[in-house]
PDB file of C-alpha atoms in Angstrom:
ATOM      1  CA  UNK Q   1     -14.601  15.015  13.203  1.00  0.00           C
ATOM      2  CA  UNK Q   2     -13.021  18.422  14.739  1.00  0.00           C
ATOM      3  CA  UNK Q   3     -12.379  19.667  11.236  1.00  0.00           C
ATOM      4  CA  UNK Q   4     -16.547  18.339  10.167  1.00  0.00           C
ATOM      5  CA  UNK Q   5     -17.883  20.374  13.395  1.00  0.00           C
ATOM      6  CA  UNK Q   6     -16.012  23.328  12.006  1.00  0.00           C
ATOM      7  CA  UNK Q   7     -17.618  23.693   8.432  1.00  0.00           C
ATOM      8  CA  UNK Q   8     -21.053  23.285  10.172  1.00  0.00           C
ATOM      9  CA  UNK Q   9     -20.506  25.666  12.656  1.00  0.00           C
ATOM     10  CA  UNK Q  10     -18.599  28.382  11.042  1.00  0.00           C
ATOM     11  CA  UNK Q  11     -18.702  27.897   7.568  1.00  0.00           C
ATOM     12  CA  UNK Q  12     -21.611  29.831   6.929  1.00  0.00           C
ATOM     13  CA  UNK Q  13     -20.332  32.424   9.041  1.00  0.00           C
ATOM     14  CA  UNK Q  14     -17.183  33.081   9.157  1.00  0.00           C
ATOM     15  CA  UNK Q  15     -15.261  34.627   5.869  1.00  0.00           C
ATOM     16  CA  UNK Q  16     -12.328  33.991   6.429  1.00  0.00           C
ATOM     17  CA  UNK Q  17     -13.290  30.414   7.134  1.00  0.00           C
ATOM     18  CA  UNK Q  18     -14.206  30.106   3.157  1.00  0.00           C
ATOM     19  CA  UNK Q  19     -11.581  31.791   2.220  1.00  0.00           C
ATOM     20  CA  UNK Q  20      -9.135  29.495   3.596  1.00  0.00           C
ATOM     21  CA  UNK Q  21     -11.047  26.206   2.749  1.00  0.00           C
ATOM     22  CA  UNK Q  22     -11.541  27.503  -1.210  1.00  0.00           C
ATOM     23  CA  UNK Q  23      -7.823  28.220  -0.862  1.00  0.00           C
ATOM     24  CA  UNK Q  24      -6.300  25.496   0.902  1.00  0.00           C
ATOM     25  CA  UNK Q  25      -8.288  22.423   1.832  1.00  0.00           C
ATOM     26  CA  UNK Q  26     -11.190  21.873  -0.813  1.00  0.00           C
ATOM     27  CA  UNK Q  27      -9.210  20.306  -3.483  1.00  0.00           C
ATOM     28  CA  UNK Q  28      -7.852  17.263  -1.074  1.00  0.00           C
ATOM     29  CA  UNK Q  29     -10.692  16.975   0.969  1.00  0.00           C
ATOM     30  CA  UNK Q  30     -13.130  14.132   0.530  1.00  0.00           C
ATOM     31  CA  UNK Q  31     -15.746  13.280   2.811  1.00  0.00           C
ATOM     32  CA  UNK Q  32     -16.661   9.877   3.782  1.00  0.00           C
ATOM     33  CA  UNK Q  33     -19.599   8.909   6.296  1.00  0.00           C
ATOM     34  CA  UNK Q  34     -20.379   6.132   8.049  1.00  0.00           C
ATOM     35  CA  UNK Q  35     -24.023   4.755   8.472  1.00  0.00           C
ATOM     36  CA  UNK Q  36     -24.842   6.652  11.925  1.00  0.00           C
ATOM     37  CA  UNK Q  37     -25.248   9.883   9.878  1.00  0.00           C
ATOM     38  CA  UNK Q  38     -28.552  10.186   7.605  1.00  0.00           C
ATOM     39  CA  UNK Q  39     -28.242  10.315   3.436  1.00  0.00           C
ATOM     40  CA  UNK Q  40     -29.628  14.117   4.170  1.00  0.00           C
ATOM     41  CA  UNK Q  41     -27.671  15.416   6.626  1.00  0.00           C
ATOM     42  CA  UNK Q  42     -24.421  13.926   4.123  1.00  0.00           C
ATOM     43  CA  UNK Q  43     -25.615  15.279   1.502  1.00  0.00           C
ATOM     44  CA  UNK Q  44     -25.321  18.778   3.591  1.00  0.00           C
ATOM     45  CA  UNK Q  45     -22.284  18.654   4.758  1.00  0.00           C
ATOM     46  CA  UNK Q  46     -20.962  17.979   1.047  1.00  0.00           C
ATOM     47  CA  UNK Q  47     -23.016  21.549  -0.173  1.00  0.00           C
ATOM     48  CA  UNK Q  48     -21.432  23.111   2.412  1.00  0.00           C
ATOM     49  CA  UNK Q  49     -17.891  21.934   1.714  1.00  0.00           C
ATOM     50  CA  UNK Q  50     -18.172  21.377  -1.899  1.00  0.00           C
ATOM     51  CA  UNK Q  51     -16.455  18.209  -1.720  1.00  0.00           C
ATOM     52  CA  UNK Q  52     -17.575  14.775  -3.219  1.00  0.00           C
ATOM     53  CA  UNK Q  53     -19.045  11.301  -0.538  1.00  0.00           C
ATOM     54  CA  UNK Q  54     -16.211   8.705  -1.383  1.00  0.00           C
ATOM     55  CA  UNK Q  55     -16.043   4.814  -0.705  1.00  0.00           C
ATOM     56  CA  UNK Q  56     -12.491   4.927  -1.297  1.00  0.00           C
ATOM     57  CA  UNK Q  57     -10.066   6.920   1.577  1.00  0.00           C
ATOM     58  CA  UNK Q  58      -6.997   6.595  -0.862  1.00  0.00           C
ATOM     59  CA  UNK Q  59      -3.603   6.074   1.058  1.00  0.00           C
ATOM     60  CA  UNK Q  60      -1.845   8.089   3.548  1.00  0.00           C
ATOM     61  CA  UNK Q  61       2.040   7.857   3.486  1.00  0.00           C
ATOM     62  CA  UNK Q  62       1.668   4.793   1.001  1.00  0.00           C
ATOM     63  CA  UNK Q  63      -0.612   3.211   3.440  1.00  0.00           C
ATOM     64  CA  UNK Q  64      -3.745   2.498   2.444  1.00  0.00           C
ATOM     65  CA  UNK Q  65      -6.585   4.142   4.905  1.00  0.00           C
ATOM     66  CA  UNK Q  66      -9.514   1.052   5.550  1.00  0.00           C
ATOM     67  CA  UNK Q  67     -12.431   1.761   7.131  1.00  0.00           C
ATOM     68  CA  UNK Q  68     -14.275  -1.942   7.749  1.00  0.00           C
ATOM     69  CA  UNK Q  69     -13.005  -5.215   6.028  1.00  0.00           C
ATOM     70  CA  UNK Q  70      -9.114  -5.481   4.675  1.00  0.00           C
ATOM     71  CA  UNK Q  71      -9.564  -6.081   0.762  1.00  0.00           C
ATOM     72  CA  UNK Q  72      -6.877  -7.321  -1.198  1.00  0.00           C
ATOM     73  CA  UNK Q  73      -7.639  -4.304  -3.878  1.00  0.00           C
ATOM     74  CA  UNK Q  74      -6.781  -1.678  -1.442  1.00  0.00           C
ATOM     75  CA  UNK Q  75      -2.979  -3.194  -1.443  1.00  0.00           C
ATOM     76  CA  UNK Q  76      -2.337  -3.218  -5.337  1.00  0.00           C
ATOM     77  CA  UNK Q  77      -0.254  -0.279  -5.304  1.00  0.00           C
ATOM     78  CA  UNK Q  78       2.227  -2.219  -3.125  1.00  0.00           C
ATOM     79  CA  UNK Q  79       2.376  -5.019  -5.090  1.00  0.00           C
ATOM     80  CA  UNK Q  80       2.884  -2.969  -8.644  1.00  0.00           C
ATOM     81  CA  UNK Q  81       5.710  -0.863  -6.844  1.00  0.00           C
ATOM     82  CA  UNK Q  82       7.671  -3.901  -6.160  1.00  0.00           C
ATOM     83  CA  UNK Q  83       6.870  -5.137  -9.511  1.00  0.00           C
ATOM     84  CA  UNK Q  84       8.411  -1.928 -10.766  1.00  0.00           C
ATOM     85  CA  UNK Q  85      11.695  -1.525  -8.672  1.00  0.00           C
ATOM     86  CA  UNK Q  86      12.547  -5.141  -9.535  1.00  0.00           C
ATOM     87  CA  UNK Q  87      11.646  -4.494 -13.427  1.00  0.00           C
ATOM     88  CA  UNK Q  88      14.360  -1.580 -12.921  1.00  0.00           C
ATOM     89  CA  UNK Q  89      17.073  -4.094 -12.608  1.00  0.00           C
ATOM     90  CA  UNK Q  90      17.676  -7.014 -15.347  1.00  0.00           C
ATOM     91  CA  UNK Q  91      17.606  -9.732 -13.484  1.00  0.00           C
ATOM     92  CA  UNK Q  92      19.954 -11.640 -16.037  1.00  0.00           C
ATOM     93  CA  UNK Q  93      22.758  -9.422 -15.822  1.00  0.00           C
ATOM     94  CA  UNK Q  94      22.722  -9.849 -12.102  1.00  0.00           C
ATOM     95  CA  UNK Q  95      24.698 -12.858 -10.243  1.00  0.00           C
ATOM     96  CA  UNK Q  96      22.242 -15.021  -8.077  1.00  0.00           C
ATOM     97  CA  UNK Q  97      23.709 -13.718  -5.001  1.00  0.00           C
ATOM     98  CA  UNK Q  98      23.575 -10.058  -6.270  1.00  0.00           C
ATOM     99  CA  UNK Q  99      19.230 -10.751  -7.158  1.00  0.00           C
ATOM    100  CA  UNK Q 100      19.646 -11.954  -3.411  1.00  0.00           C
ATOM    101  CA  UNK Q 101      21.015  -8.945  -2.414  1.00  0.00           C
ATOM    102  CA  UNK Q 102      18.967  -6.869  -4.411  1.00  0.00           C
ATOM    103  CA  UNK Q 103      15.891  -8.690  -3.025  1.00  0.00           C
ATOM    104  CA  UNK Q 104      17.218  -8.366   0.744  1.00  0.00           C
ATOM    105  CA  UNK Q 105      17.638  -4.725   0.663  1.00  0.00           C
ATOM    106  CA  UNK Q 106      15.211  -3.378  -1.986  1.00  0.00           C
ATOM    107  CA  UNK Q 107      12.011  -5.526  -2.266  1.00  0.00           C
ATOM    108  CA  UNK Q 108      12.168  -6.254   1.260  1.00  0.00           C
ATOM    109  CA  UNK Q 109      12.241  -2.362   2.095  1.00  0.00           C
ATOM    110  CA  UNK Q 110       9.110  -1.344   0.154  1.00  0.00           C
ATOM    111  CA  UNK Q 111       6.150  -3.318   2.512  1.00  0.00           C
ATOM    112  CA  UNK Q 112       7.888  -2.494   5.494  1.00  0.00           C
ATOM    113  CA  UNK Q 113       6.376   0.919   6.797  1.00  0.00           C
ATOM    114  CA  UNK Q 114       3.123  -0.823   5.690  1.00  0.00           C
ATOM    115  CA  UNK Q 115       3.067  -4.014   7.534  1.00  0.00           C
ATOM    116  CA  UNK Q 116       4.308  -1.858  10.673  1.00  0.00           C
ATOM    117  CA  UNK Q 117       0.868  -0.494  10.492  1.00  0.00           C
ATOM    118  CA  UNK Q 118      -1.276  -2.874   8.992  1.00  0.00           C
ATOM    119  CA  UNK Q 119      -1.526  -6.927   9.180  1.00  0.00           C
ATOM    120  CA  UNK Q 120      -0.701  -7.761   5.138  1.00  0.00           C
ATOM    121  CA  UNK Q 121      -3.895 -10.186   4.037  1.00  0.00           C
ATOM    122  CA  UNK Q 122      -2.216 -13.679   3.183  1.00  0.00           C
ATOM    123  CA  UNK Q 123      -2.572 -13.145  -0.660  1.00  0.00           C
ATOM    124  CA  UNK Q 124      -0.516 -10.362  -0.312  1.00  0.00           C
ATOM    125  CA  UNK Q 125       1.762 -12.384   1.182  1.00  0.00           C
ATOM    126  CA  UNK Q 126       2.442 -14.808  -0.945  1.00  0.00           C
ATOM    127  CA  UNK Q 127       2.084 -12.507  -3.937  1.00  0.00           C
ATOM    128  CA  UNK Q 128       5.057 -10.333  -2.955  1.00  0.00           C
ATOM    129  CA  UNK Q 129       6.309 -13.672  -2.498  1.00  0.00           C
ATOM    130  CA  UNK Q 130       6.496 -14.879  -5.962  1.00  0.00           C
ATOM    131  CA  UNK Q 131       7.693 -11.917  -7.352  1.00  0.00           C
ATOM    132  CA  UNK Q 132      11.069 -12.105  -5.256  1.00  0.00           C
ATOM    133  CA  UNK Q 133      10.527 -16.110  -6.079  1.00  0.00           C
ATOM    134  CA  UNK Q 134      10.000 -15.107  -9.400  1.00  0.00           C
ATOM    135  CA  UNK Q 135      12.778 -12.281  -9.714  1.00  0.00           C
ATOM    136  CA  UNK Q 136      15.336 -14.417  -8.292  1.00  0.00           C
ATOM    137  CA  UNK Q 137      15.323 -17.377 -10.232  1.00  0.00           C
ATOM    138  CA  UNK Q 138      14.491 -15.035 -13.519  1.00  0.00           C
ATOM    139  CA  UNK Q 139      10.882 -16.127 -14.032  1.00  0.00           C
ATOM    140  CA  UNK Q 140       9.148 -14.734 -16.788  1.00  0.00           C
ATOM    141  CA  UNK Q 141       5.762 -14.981 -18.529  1.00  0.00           C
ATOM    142  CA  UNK Q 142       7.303 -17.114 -21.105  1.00  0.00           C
ATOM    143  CA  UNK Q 143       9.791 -18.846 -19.882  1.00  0.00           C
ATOM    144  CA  UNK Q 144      10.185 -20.910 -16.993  1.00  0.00           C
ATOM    145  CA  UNK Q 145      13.729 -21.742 -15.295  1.00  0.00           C
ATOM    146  CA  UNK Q 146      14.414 -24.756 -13.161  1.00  0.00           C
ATOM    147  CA  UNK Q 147      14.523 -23.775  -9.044  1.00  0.00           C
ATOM    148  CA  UNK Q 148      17.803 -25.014  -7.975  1.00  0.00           C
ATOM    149  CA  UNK Q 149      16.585 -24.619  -3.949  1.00  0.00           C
ATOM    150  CA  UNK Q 150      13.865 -24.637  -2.593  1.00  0.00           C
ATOM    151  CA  UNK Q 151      12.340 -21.652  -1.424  1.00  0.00           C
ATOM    152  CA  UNK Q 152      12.151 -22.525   2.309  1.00  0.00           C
ATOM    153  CA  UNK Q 153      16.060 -22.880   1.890  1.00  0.00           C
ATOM    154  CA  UNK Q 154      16.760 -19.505   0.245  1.00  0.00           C
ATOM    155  CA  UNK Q 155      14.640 -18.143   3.145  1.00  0.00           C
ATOM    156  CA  UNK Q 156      16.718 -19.158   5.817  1.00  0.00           C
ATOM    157  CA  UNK Q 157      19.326 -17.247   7.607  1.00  0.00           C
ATOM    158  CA  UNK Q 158      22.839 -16.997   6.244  1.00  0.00           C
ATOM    159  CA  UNK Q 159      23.905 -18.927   9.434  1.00  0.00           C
ATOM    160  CA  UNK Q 160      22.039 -22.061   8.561  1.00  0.00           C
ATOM    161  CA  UNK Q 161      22.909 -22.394   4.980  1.00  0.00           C
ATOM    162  CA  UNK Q 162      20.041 -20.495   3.157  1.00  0.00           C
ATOM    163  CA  UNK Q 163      20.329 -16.425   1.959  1.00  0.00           C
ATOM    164  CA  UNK Q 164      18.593 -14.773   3.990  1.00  0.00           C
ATOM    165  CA  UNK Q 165      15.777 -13.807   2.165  1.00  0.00           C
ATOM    166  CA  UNK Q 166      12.666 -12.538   4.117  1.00  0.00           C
ATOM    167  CA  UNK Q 167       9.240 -14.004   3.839  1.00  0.00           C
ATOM    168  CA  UNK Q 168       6.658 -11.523   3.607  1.00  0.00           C
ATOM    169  CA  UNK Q 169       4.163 -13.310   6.174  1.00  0.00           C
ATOM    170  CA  UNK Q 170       7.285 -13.575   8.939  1.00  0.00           C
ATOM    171  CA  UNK Q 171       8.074 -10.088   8.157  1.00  0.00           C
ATOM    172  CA  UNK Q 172       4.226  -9.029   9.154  1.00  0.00           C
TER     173      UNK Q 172
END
């Protein structure tokens, strides 16, 4: 809001004001309103900062910024990064208890700044979910392998007999 009462106060007035925002902030800036502020006086404050009314907030730090209702959408980016560090690694030319390991200290590492921040919706959940499931016991689209243990097993600490693989709803 600081950075909004600027541009109406001094951007018509002040040059060194526009300098600075053609230089430095225009490009990144987008400008999202919520419904106390009229369609005409948003459609000013876009003329005078020349930057575009946007639905969307994008992410900050990997985190995506919500403003209302958690949609699963906003958290795709998550779930195709995991996809991605895990498609890095053949998961046939690992050992079992190396795609544990890799699972434990990779996959587990990605979600974890954003469920510090954020409650994961339950899809989410279970989606990052079945692609460690998936990962570990070498899941593909076309073929299927037989789940020697069950997954509440694997998920158990190494104390009590299972790997110690993290559940994504426990870890939020």
């Amino acid at each position: 809001m600081f950075l909004g009462d600027n541009i109406l106060e001094y951007g018509g007035s002040n040059p060194y004001f526009k300098i600075s925002w053609k230089i430095f902030w225009r490009h990144n800036f987008r400008v999202w309103v919520g419904d106390a502020l009229s369609i005409c006086n948003a459609k000013a404050l876009t003329d005078i900062c020349g930057s575009p009314i946007t639905k969307n907030l994008g992410t900050y730090l990997s985190v995506p910024l919500i403003h209302g209702h958690i949609k699963k959408d906003a958290y795709k980016e998550i779930l195709e990064k995991t996809q991605k560090r895990l498609a890095a690694w053949k998961s046939a030319s690992l050992s079992f208890v190396g795609r544990c390991t890799l699972i434990n200290f990779v996959t587990s590492a990605i979600p974890v700044y954003v469920t510090q921040s954020i409650k994961l919706p339950s899809e989410i959940s279970k989606s990052l979910d079945k692609i460690n499931r998936d990962y570990l016991w070498d899941n593909t689209v076309d073929k299927k392998k037989i789940h020697l243990v069950n997954w509440d097993t694997v998920c158990l600490p190494k104390f009590l007999g299972g790997k110690g693989i993290k559940k994504m709803k426990l870890m939020n």
